[in-house]
mmCIF file of C-alpha atoms and ligand atoms in Angstrom:
data_model
loop_
_atom_site.group_PDB
_atom_site.id
_atom_site.type_symbol
_atom_site.label_atom_id
_atom_site.label_comp_id
_atom_site.label_asym_id
_atom_site.label_seq_id
_atom_site.Cartn_x
_atom_site.Cartn_y
_atom_site.Cartn_z
ATOM 1 C CA UNK P 30 74.914 -7.836 77.569
ATOM 2 C CA UNK P 31 78.158 -7.480 75.728
ATOM 3 C CA UNK P 32 79.677 -5.767 72.611
ATOM 4 C CA UNK P 33 77.668 -8.280 70.716
ATOM 5 C CA UNK P 34 74.466 -6.414 71.347
ATOM 6 C CA UNK P 35 72.844 -5.281 68.061
ATOM 7 C CA UNK P 36 72.273 -1.850 66.634
ATOM 8 C CA UNK P 37 68.520 -1.528 66.826
ATOM 9 C CA UNK P 38 66.575 0.615 64.440
ATOM 10 C CA UNK P 39 63.012 1.317 65.519
ATOM 11 C CA UNK P 40 60.698 1.605 62.497
ATOM 12 C CA UNK P 41 61.017 -0.108 59.099
ATOM 13 C CA UNK P 42 59.789 2.636 56.841
ATOM 14 C CA UNK P 43 62.112 3.995 54.154
ATOM 15 C CA UNK P 44 64.243 5.971 56.656
ATOM 16 C CA UNK P 45 64.780 2.982 58.902
ATOM 17 C CA UNK P 46 65.553 0.700 55.919
ATOM 18 C CA UNK P 47 68.053 3.186 54.448
ATOM 19 C CA UNK P 48 69.724 3.655 57.857
ATOM 20 C CA UNK P 49 70.205 -0.130 58.101
ATOM 21 C CA UNK P 50 71.428 -0.474 54.513
ATOM 22 C CA UNK P 51 73.904 2.396 55.037
ATOM 23 C CA UNK P 52 75.325 0.891 58.256
ATOM 24 C CA UNK P 53 75.602 -2.501 56.510
ATOM 25 C CA UNK P 54 77.371 -0.936 53.510
ATOM 26 C CA UNK P 55 79.874 0.582 55.869
ATOM 27 C CA UNK P 56 80.632 -2.746 57.381
ATOM 28 C CA UNK P 57 78.583 -2.609 60.625
ATOM 29 C CA UNK P 58 77.183 -5.932 61.666
ATOM 30 C CA UNK P 59 74.404 -7.149 63.831
ATOM 31 C CA UNK P 60 71.708 -4.661 62.928
ATOM 32 C CA UNK P 61 68.034 -5.290 63.680
ATOM 33 C CA UNK P 62 65.099 -3.403 62.291
ATOM 34 C CA UNK P 63 62.128 -3.538 64.688
ATOM 35 C CA UNK P 64 58.704 -2.819 63.241
ATOM 36 C CA UNK P 65 55.332 -2.751 65.048
ATOM 37 C CA UNK P 66 53.291 -3.592 61.900
ATOM 38 C CA UNK P 67 52.954 -6.873 59.990
ATOM 39 C CA UNK P 68 55.149 -5.606 57.114
ATOM 40 C CA UNK P 69 58.111 -3.319 56.471
ATOM 41 C CA UNK P 70 57.467 -0.101 54.460
ATOM 42 C CA UNK P 71 55.596 2.194 56.885
ATOM 43 C CA UNK P 72 53.906 4.794 54.734
ATOM 44 C CA UNK P 73 55.060 2.838 51.619
ATOM 45 C CA UNK P 74 51.911 0.836 51.929
ATOM 46 C CA UNK P 75 49.872 -1.264 49.541
ATOM 47 C CA UNK P 76 46.631 -3.038 50.293
ATOM 48 C CA UNK P 77 44.971 -5.939 48.431
ATOM 49 C CA UNK P 78 41.320 -5.525 47.688
ATOM 50 C CA UNK P 79 39.767 -8.622 46.028
ATOM 51 C CA UNK P 80 42.033 -9.110 42.956
ATOM 52 C CA UNK P 81 43.074 -5.458 42.996
ATOM 53 C CA UNK P 82 46.011 -3.631 44.575
ATOM 54 C CA UNK P 83 46.024 -0.106 45.960
ATOM 55 C CA UNK P 84 48.971 2.093 47.057
ATOM 56 C CA UNK P 85 47.255 3.819 49.908
ATOM 57 C CA UNK P 86 50.296 5.709 51.289
ATOM 58 C CA UNK P 87 52.920 7.234 49.027
ATOM 59 C CA UNK P 88 52.184 7.006 45.341
ATOM 60 C CA UNK P 89 55.402 8.125 43.693
ATOM 61 C CA UNK P 90 58.987 9.251 44.233
ATOM 62 C CA UNK P 91 60.143 12.652 43.069
ATOM 63 C CA UNK P 92 63.890 13.363 42.806
ATOM 64 C CA UNK P 93 65.815 16.466 43.571
ATOM 65 C CA UNK P 94 69.160 15.218 44.808
ATOM 66 C CA UNK P 95 71.999 13.355 43.098
ATOM 67 C CA UNK P 96 72.119 10.748 45.891
ATOM 68 C CA UNK P 97 68.430 9.871 45.481
ATOM 69 C CA UNK P 98 68.732 10.001 41.698
ATOM 70 C CA UNK P 99 71.518 7.387 41.880
ATOM 71 C CA UNK P 100 69.351 5.209 44.052
ATOM 72 C CA UNK P 101 66.357 5.556 41.786
ATOM 73 C CA UNK P 102 68.487 4.966 38.675
ATOM 74 C CA UNK P 103 69.768 1.715 40.183
ATOM 75 C CA UNK P 104 66.268 0.391 40.750
ATOM 76 C CA UNK P 105 65.090 1.608 37.357
ATOM 77 C CA UNK P 106 67.777 -0.462 35.833
ATOM 78 C CA UNK P 107 66.746 -3.509 37.976
ATOM 79 C CA UNK P 108 63.161 -2.961 36.815
ATOM 80 C CA UNK P 109 61.579 -2.437 40.291
ATOM 81 C CA UNK P 110 60.805 1.195 39.679
ATOM 82 C CA UNK P 111 59.585 2.905 36.525
ATOM 83 C CA UNK P 112 58.697 6.346 35.245
ATOM 84 C CA UNK P 113 54.972 6.947 35.864
ATOM 85 C CA UNK P 114 54.221 10.467 34.541
ATOM 86 C CA UNK P 115 55.630 13.955 34.312
ATOM 87 C CA UNK P 116 58.355 14.900 31.862
ATOM 88 C CA UNK P 117 59.884 18.035 33.281
ATOM 89 C CA UNK P 118 59.358 16.826 36.732
ATOM 90 C CA UNK P 119 59.244 13.066 36.820
ATOM 91 C CA UNK P 120 57.216 10.884 39.037
ATOM 92 C CA UNK P 121 58.526 7.323 39.561
ATOM 93 C CA UNK P 122 56.395 4.421 40.840
ATOM 94 C CA UNK P 123 57.115 0.956 42.112
ATOM 95 C CA UNK P 124 56.061 -1.617 39.479
ATOM 96 C CA UNK P 125 54.470 -4.010 41.981
ATOM 97 C CA UNK P 126 53.112 -1.447 44.503
ATOM 98 C CA UNK P 127 55.136 0.585 47.005
ATOM 99 C CA UNK P 128 55.094 -2.044 49.692
ATOM 100 C CA UNK P 129 56.674 -4.727 47.454
ATOM 101 C CA UNK P 130 59.534 -2.294 46.754
ATOM 102 C CA UNK P 131 60.054 -1.693 50.434
ATOM 103 C CA UNK P 132 60.121 -5.436 51.049
ATOM 104 C CA UNK P 133 62.725 -5.824 48.297
ATOM 105 C CA UNK P 134 64.936 -3.077 49.810
ATOM 106 C CA UNK P 135 64.799 -4.742 53.230
ATOM 107 C CA UNK P 136 65.195 -8.363 52.047
ATOM 108 C CA UNK P 137 68.765 -8.736 53.373
ATOM 109 C CA UNK P 138 68.191 -6.953 56.677
ATOM 110 C CA UNK P 139 67.192 -8.759 59.819
ATOM 111 C CA UNK P 140 63.698 -7.581 60.629
ATOM 112 C CA UNK P 141 61.464 -8.233 63.653
ATOM 113 C CA UNK P 142 57.875 -7.497 62.676
ATOM 114 C CA UNK P 143 54.839 -7.003 64.926
ATOM 115 C CA UNK P 144 57.204 -5.818 67.643
ATOM 116 C CA UNK P 145 56.257 -2.446 69.104
ATOM 117 C CA UNK P 146 58.932 -0.822 71.311
ATOM 118 C CA UNK P 147 57.188 0.802 74.300
ATOM 119 C CA UNK P 148 60.148 1.716 76.569
ATOM 120 C CA UNK P 149 63.797 2.557 76.050
ATOM 121 C CA UNK P 150 65.997 2.475 79.134
ATOM 122 C CA UNK P 151 69.722 2.895 79.718
ATOM 123 C CA UNK P 152 71.903 0.028 80.745
ATOM 124 C CA UNK P 153 75.657 -0.218 81.368
ATOM 125 C CA UNK P 154 76.618 -0.659 77.743
ATOM 126 C CA UNK P 155 73.754 0.774 75.790
ATOM 127 C CA UNK P 156 69.984 0.442 76.020
ATOM 128 C CA UNK P 157 67.343 -2.083 76.976
ATOM 129 C CA UNK P 158 64.225 -1.857 74.829
ATOM 130 C CA UNK P 159 60.910 -3.303 76.046
ATOM 131 C CA UNK P 160 58.357 -4.543 73.600
ATOM 132 C CA UNK P 161 54.527 -4.404 73.938
ATOM 133 C CA UNK P 162 54.727 -8.048 74.887
ATOM 134 C CA UNK P 163 57.081 -7.338 77.781
ATOM 135 C CA UNK P 164 60.091 -8.875 76.071
ATOM 136 C CA UNK P 165 63.419 -7.029 76.265
ATOM 137 C CA UNK P 166 66.008 -6.395 73.529
ATOM 138 C CA UNK P 167 69.452 -5.053 74.342
ATOM 139 C CA UNK P 168 71.163 -2.623 71.958
ATOM 140 C CA UNK P 169 74.560 -1.002 71.751
ATOM 141 C CA UNK P 170 73.036 1.855 69.813
ATOM 142 C CA UNK P 171 69.502 2.887 68.775
ATOM 143 C CA UNK P 172 68.016 4.872 65.917
ATOM 144 C CA UNK P 173 64.375 5.859 66.297
ATOM 145 C CA UNK P 174 62.525 6.463 62.981
ATOM 146 C CA UNK P 175 58.961 6.439 64.183
ATOM 147 C CA UNK P 176 57.096 9.665 63.249
ATOM 148 C CA UNK P 177 58.393 12.432 65.534
ATOM 149 C CA UNK P 178 55.412 12.553 67.998
ATOM 150 C CA UNK P 179 55.778 8.808 68.577
ATOM 151 C CA UNK P 180 59.560 9.162 68.828
ATOM 152 C CA UNK P 181 59.119 11.852 71.426
ATOM 153 C CA UNK P 182 56.865 9.585 73.568
ATOM 154 C CA UNK P 183 59.663 6.942 73.549
ATOM 155 C CA UNK P 184 62.386 9.520 74.471
ATOM 156 C CA UNK P 185 60.635 11.415 77.234
ATOM 157 C CA UNK P 186 60.816 8.800 79.901
ATOM 158 C CA UNK P 187 62.656 9.900 83.014
ATOM 159 C CA UNK P 188 65.226 7.115 82.929
ATOM 160 C CA UNK P 189 66.780 8.365 79.653
ATOM 161 C CA UNK P 190 67.097 12.026 80.753
ATOM 162 C CA UNK P 191 67.161 13.265 77.252
ATOM 163 C CA UNK P 192 68.009 16.981 77.027
ATOM 164 C CA UNK P 193 64.903 19.159 77.062
ATOM 165 C CA UNK P 194 66.122 20.936 73.905
ATOM 166 C CA UNK P 195 65.991 17.651 71.945
ATOM 167 C CA UNK P 196 62.460 17.037 73.182
ATOM 168 C CA UNK P 197 61.448 20.595 72.273
ATOM 169 C CA UNK P 198 62.699 20.057 68.770
ATOM 170 C CA UNK P 199 60.614 16.919 68.455
ATOM 171 C CA UNK P 200 57.670 18.704 69.860
ATOM 172 C CA UNK P 201 57.932 21.419 67.209
ATOM 173 C CA UNK P 202 57.324 18.844 64.450
ATOM 174 C CA UNK P 203 53.632 18.774 63.540
ATOM 175 C CA UNK P 204 52.040 16.160 61.311
ATOM 176 C CA UNK P 205 48.731 16.303 59.472
ATOM 177 C CA UNK P 206 46.493 13.362 59.119
ATOM 178 C CA UNK P 207 45.262 12.025 55.771
ATOM 179 C CA UNK P 208 42.139 9.886 55.332
ATOM 180 C CA UNK P 209 42.169 7.685 52.298
ATOM 181 C CA UNK P 210 39.053 6.075 50.825
ATOM 182 C CA UNK P 211 39.773 2.849 48.914
ATOM 183 C CA UNK P 212 37.144 1.736 46.408
ATOM 184 C CA UNK P 213 36.848 -1.424 44.371
ATOM 185 C CA UNK P 214 34.730 -0.687 41.303
ATOM 186 C CA UNK P 215 32.790 -2.641 38.736
ATOM 187 C CA UNK P 216 33.512 -0.165 35.924
ATOM 188 C CA UNK P 217 36.690 1.556 34.782
ATOM 189 C CA UNK P 218 36.941 5.160 35.862
ATOM 190 C CA UNK P 219 37.039 8.354 33.719
ATOM 191 C CA UNK P 220 40.340 9.438 35.308
ATOM 192 C CA UNK P 221 43.199 10.408 32.978
ATOM 193 C CA UNK P 222 45.049 7.594 31.209
ATOM 194 C CA UNK P 223 47.879 7.584 33.732
ATOM 195 C CA UNK P 224 45.369 7.171 36.525
ATOM 196 C CA UNK P 225 46.427 10.228 38.495
ATOM 197 C CA UNK P 226 44.444 13.411 39.249
ATOM 198 C CA UNK P 227 45.537 16.117 41.643
ATOM 199 C CA UNK P 228 44.125 19.372 40.254
ATOM 200 C CA UNK P 229 40.684 20.982 40.003
ATOM 201 C CA UNK P 230 39.316 18.542 42.539
ATOM 202 C CA UNK P 231 36.416 19.223 44.911
ATOM 203 C CA UNK P 232 37.104 20.918 48.296
ATOM 204 C CA UNK P 233 38.752 18.539 50.664
ATOM 205 C CA UNK P 234 40.156 16.136 48.002
ATOM 206 C CA UNK P 235 43.897 16.140 47.543
ATOM 207 C CA UNK P 236 44.350 13.423 44.974
ATOM 208 C CA UNK P 237 42.634 10.497 43.235
ATOM 209 C CA UNK P 238 44.472 7.509 41.844
ATOM 210 C CA UNK P 239 43.102 4.679 39.624
ATOM 211 C CA UNK P 240 45.340 1.753 40.207
ATOM 212 C CA UNK P 241 44.216 -0.233 37.198
ATOM 213 C CA UNK P 242 45.404 2.675 35.059
ATOM 214 C CA UNK P 243 48.509 3.091 37.179
ATOM 215 C CA UNK P 244 49.226 -0.545 36.208
ATOM 216 C CA UNK P 245 49.488 -2.323 39.532
ATOM 217 C CA UNK P 246 45.893 -3.684 39.689
ATOM 218 C CA UNK P 247 43.928 -6.070 37.454
ATOM 219 C CA UNK P 248 40.648 -4.530 38.650
ATOM 220 C CA UNK P 249 39.436 -0.891 38.814
ATOM 221 C CA UNK P 250 40.537 0.047 42.366
ATOM 222 C CA UNK P 251 40.903 3.681 43.312
ATOM 223 C CA UNK P 252 42.226 5.637 46.212
ATOM 224 C CA UNK P 253 40.944 9.105 47.245
ATOM 225 C CA UNK P 254 43.184 11.182 49.404
ATOM 226 C CA UNK P 255 41.568 13.779 51.658
ATOM 227 C CA UNK P 256 43.307 16.954 52.822
ATOM 228 C CA UNK P 257 44.594 17.292 56.382
ATOM 229 C CA UNK P 258 41.914 19.827 57.272
ATOM 230 C CA UNK P 259 39.110 17.624 55.888
ATOM 231 C CA UNK P 260 40.448 14.569 57.733
ATOM 232 C CA UNK P 261 40.630 16.507 61.032
ATOM 233 C CA UNK P 262 37.081 17.869 60.551
ATOM 234 C CA UNK P 263 35.709 14.273 59.981
ATOM 235 C CA UNK P 264 37.743 12.524 62.641
ATOM 236 C CA UNK P 265 34.795 12.114 65.009
ATOM 237 C CA UNK P 266 32.616 10.271 62.406
ATOM 238 C CA UNK P 267 32.303 6.519 61.903
ATOM 239 C CA UNK P 268 34.342 4.896 59.080
ATOM 240 C CA UNK P 269 31.050 4.206 57.235
ATOM 241 C CA UNK P 270 30.004 7.875 57.454
ATOM 242 C CA UNK P 271 33.470 9.034 56.286
ATOM 243 C CA UNK P 272 33.421 6.721 53.308
ATOM 244 C CA UNK P 273 29.880 7.784 52.383
ATOM 245 C CA UNK P 274 31.057 11.409 52.529
ATOM 246 C CA UNK P 275 34.100 10.695 50.336
ATOM 247 C CA UNK P 276 31.846 9.007 47.832
ATOM 248 C CA UNK P 277 29.519 12.029 47.765
ATOM 249 C CA UNK P 278 32.343 14.609 47.218
ATOM 250 C CA UNK P 279 33.915 12.530 44.456
ATOM 251 C CA UNK P 280 30.730 11.460 42.665
ATOM 252 C CA UNK P 281 31.877 13.120 39.465
ATOM 253 C CA UNK P 282 34.771 10.611 39.271
ATOM 254 C CA UNK P 283 33.319 7.689 41.146
ATOM 255 C CA UNK P 284 30.182 6.011 39.838
ATOM 256 C CA UNK P 285 28.578 5.210 43.229
ATOM 257 C CA UNK P 286 26.542 2.380 41.715
ATOM 258 C CA UNK P 287 29.755 0.771 40.480
ATOM 259 C CA UNK P 288 31.332 0.502 43.963
ATOM 260 C CA UNK P 289 31.634 -3.154 44.959
ATOM 261 C CA UNK P 290 33.445 -2.623 48.281
ATOM 262 C CA UNK P 291 35.149 0.204 50.156
ATOM 263 C CA UNK P 292 37.675 0.580 52.946
ATOM 264 C CA UNK P 293 39.075 3.484 54.852
ATOM 265 C CA UNK P 294 42.753 4.090 55.862
ATOM 266 C CA UNK P 295 43.315 6.820 58.471
ATOM 267 C CA UNK P 296 46.873 8.057 58.519
ATOM 268 C CA UNK P 297 47.455 9.950 61.729
ATOM 269 C CA UNK P 298 50.942 11.088 60.630
ATOM 270 C CA UNK P 299 50.861 11.583 56.864
ATOM 271 C CA UNK P 300 52.889 14.716 56.148
ATOM 272 C CA UNK P 301 54.672 17.011 58.550
ATOM 273 C CA UNK P 302 53.487 20.617 58.097
ATOM 274 C CA UNK P 303 56.214 21.810 60.492
ATOM 275 C CA UNK P 304 59.524 19.988 60.216
ATOM 276 C CA UNK P 305 63.097 20.386 61.299
ATOM 277 C CA UNK P 306 65.982 21.650 59.160
ATOM 278 C CA UNK P 307 68.329 18.948 60.494
ATOM 279 C CA UNK P 308 68.652 15.519 58.857
ATOM 280 C CA UNK P 309 68.545 13.737 62.271
ATOM 281 C CA UNK P 310 68.788 14.535 65.965
ATOM 282 C CA UNK P 311 71.533 13.224 68.224
ATOM 283 C CA UNK P 312 70.476 12.950 71.848
ATOM 284 C CA UNK P 313 74.196 13.098 72.813
ATOM 285 C CA UNK P 314 73.696 10.510 75.528
ATOM 286 C CA UNK P 315 76.584 8.327 76.571
ATOM 287 C CA UNK P 316 75.620 5.689 74.079
ATOM 288 C CA UNK P 317 74.333 6.565 70.616
ATOM 289 C CA UNK P 318 70.599 7.226 70.491
ATOM 290 C CA UNK P 319 69.591 9.095 67.343
ATOM 291 C CA UNK P 320 66.230 10.156 65.880
ATOM 292 C CA UNK P 321 65.518 10.342 62.155
ATOM 293 C CA UNK P 322 62.631 10.178 59.624
ATOM 294 C CA UNK P 323 61.025 12.144 56.820
ATOM 295 C CA UNK P 324 60.399 15.218 58.995
ATOM 296 C CA UNK P 325 64.152 15.801 59.413
ATOM 297 C CA UNK P 326 65.028 17.765 56.326
ATOM 298 C CA UNK P 327 68.536 18.407 55.126
ATOM 299 C CA UNK P 328 69.351 22.107 55.526
ATOM 300 C CA UNK P 329 69.815 22.333 51.716
ATOM 301 C CA UNK P 330 66.557 20.512 50.909
ATOM 302 C CA UNK P 331 64.819 22.830 48.358
ATOM 303 C CA UNK P 332 61.493 21.000 48.351
ATOM 304 C CA UNK P 333 60.442 22.206 51.750
ATOM 305 C CA UNK P 334 58.288 19.263 52.385
ATOM 306 C CA UNK P 335 58.415 15.801 53.787
ATOM 307 C CA UNK P 336 58.363 12.978 51.312
ATOM 308 C CA UNK P 337 60.053 9.772 50.375
ATOM 309 C CA UNK P 338 63.192 11.571 49.346
ATOM 310 C CA UNK P 339 63.482 13.344 52.760
ATOM 311 C CA UNK P 340 63.043 9.944 54.482
ATOM 312 C CA UNK P 341 65.724 8.507 52.219
ATOM 313 C CA UNK P 342 68.237 11.318 52.961
ATOM 314 C CA UNK P 343 67.523 11.319 56.651
ATOM 315 C CA UNK P 344 67.944 7.534 56.827
ATOM 316 C CA UNK P 345 71.242 7.577 54.878
ATOM 317 C CA UNK P 346 72.715 10.480 56.841
ATOM 318 C CA UNK P 347 71.759 9.070 60.308
ATOM 319 C CA UNK P 348 73.327 5.738 59.226
ATOM 320 C CA UNK P 349 76.591 7.513 58.234
ATOM 321 C CA UNK P 350 76.637 9.394 61.512
ATOM 322 C CA UNK P 351 76.055 6.272 63.618
ATOM 323 C CA UNK P 352 78.933 4.449 61.944
ATOM 324 C CA UNK P 353 81.243 7.350 62.834
ATOM 325 C CA UNK P 354 80.011 7.386 66.453
ATOM 326 C CA UNK P 355 80.568 3.647 66.817
ATOM 327 C CA UNK P 356 84.195 3.806 65.619
HETATM 328 C C1 FAD X 130 48.684 9.105 52.281
HETATM 329 C C2 FAD X 130 50.131 9.412 52.026
HETATM 330 C C3 FAD X 130 50.506 9.766 50.740
HETATM 331 C C4 FAD X 130 51.849 10.086 50.440
HETATM 332 N N1 FAD X 130 52.212 10.310 49.190
HETATM 333 C C5 FAD X 130 53.540 10.481 48.900
HETATM 334 C C6 FAD X 130 54.035 10.588 47.568
HETATM 335 O O1 FAD X 130 53.239 10.407 46.599
HETATM 336 N N2 FAD X 130 55.335 10.843 47.376
HETATM 337 C C7 FAD X 130 56.246 10.963 48.416
HETATM 338 O O2 FAD X 130 57.455 11.171 48.177
HETATM 339 N N3 FAD X 130 55.828 10.888 49.715
HETATM 340 C C8 FAD X 130 54.519 10.583 49.967
HETATM 341 N N4 FAD X 130 54.066 10.440 51.269
HETATM 342 C C9 FAD X 130 55.100 10.529 52.368
HETATM 343 C C10 FAD X 130 55.975 9.351 52.472
HETATM 344 O O3 FAD X 130 55.293 8.169 52.506
HETATM 345 C C11 FAD X 130 56.751 9.459 53.778
HETATM 346 O O4 FAD X 130 57.510 10.699 53.729
HETATM 347 C C12 FAD X 130 57.787 8.379 54.008
HETATM 348 O O5 FAD X 130 57.260 7.100 53.632
HETATM 349 C C13 FAD X 130 58.164 8.363 55.443
HETATM 350 O O6 FAD X 130 59.147 7.349 55.764
HETATM 351 P P1 FAD X 130 59.666 7.181 57.270
HETATM 352 O O7 FAD X 130 60.493 5.988 57.251
HETATM 353 O O8 FAD X 130 60.281 8.433 57.654
HETATM 354 O O9 FAD X 130 58.388 6.975 58.164
HETATM 355 P P2 FAD X 130 57.335 5.777 58.184
HETATM 356 O O10 FAD X 130 57.133 5.271 56.779
HETATM 357 O O11 FAD X 130 56.104 6.279 58.851
HETATM 358 O O12 FAD X 130 58.049 4.657 59.032
HETATM 359 C C14 FAD X 130 58.048 4.661 60.406
HETATM 360 C C15 FAD X 130 57.813 3.209 60.887
HETATM 361 O O13 FAD X 130 57.980 3.195 62.324
HETATM 362 C C16 FAD X 130 57.024 2.260 62.870
HETATM 363 N N5 FAD X 130 56.879 2.421 64.239
HETATM 364 C C17 FAD X 130 56.349 3.558 64.857
HETATM 365 N N6 FAD X 130 56.476 3.454 66.212
HETATM 366 C C18 FAD X 130 57.088 2.236 66.459
HETATM 367 C C19 FAD X 130 57.374 1.511 67.628
HETATM 368 N N7 FAD X 130 57.156 2.067 68.845
HETATM 369 N N8 FAD X 130 57.962 0.330 67.556
HETATM 370 C C20 FAD X 130 58.227 -0.221 66.333
HETATM 371 N N9 FAD X 130 57.918 0.369 65.138
HETATM 372 C C21 FAD X 130 57.314 1.633 65.188
HETATM 373 C C22 FAD X 130 55.833 2.476 62.025
HETATM 374 O O14 FAD X 130 54.905 1.346 62.004
HETATM 375 C C23 FAD X 130 56.394 2.736 60.626
HETATM 376 O O15 FAD X 130 56.456 1.575 59.809
HETATM 377 C C24 FAD X 130 52.821 10.070 51.504
HETATM 378 C C25 FAD X 130 52.360 9.737 52.816
HETATM 379 C C26 FAD X 130 51.009 9.383 53.054
HETATM 380 C C27 FAD X 130 50.614 8.963 54.399
#
């Protein structure tokens, strides 16, 4: 290994992508995003159902900071993002689905998909990462953006000797699951014209979205988001039983006879209900090894919740910090 070893960013969700773009913008070269899934985007996820499309992770961006507003404005101008609903408090959506936008953001970054990092070990000039396939990747610096519980698993191996305080901070981050029922319907729904409903819903239901009305699907396809408590309470049931239950509780909105097909997405790490008030963690090891992601909130973040904007800010901030550390 030499100075030529890349900067490796584990996880190609919004925080990983923003960390890579920030480093690139600052002139750093040889950056690799490593992602275990088949696509970049993480929780910016879109699934195809027949001829329909469904955003089954994040639905929209909300904006509270100037930096994120400037980013959203740039993409509004380019036509990749548009205003969806809300006047006082705007919600922005991706015009082709969230995942297409993530792909667009990452198009100039070197990405290795379907590569899960299972072990991080020290070497003389940085780190050696081992993949699920047993292959190794050397790195001069590493940013981990996997959700905090998964990041902690990577960091707690004995070889790294990460300070117990850093591991305790990661341990304090608690995520809730979110089960999402995806339904392809024969008939249009009776949801509001913008396709979004998040109030006066039955117990256990967080949000319902009609993607035909949202404007990203040619067919009536809907996603039903269940609360963290509901998702936990139904975790031991089969996918079929969970989908059946979601259909039952949403029968006022979902004409059961109109359902052509259904799928279930189980997010284990959807939203952090306990998060950190630091935009990233530095392990302070000899070579840079930093941890970031949506659960690392800026101390001045007024939203008090994890979301796309917190992932964006964490990614940008950790990228800026790593560039300084590498000087
Ligand atoms: C159902 C749902 C609805 C949501 N709705 C909204 C919304 O409407 N508005 C909003 O602002 N936010 C919403 N969010 C939250 C938002 O999606 C997240 O805050 C944001 O996308 C997190 O980005 P991230 O990069 O921090 O993490 P992620 O997107 O989770 O990215 C982490 C990546 O790391 C990868 N990874 C993990 N471990 C490894 C490994 N060992 N090796 C390689 N890769 C690995 C994962 O596959 C993943 O792609 C929602 C989330 C969910 C789940």
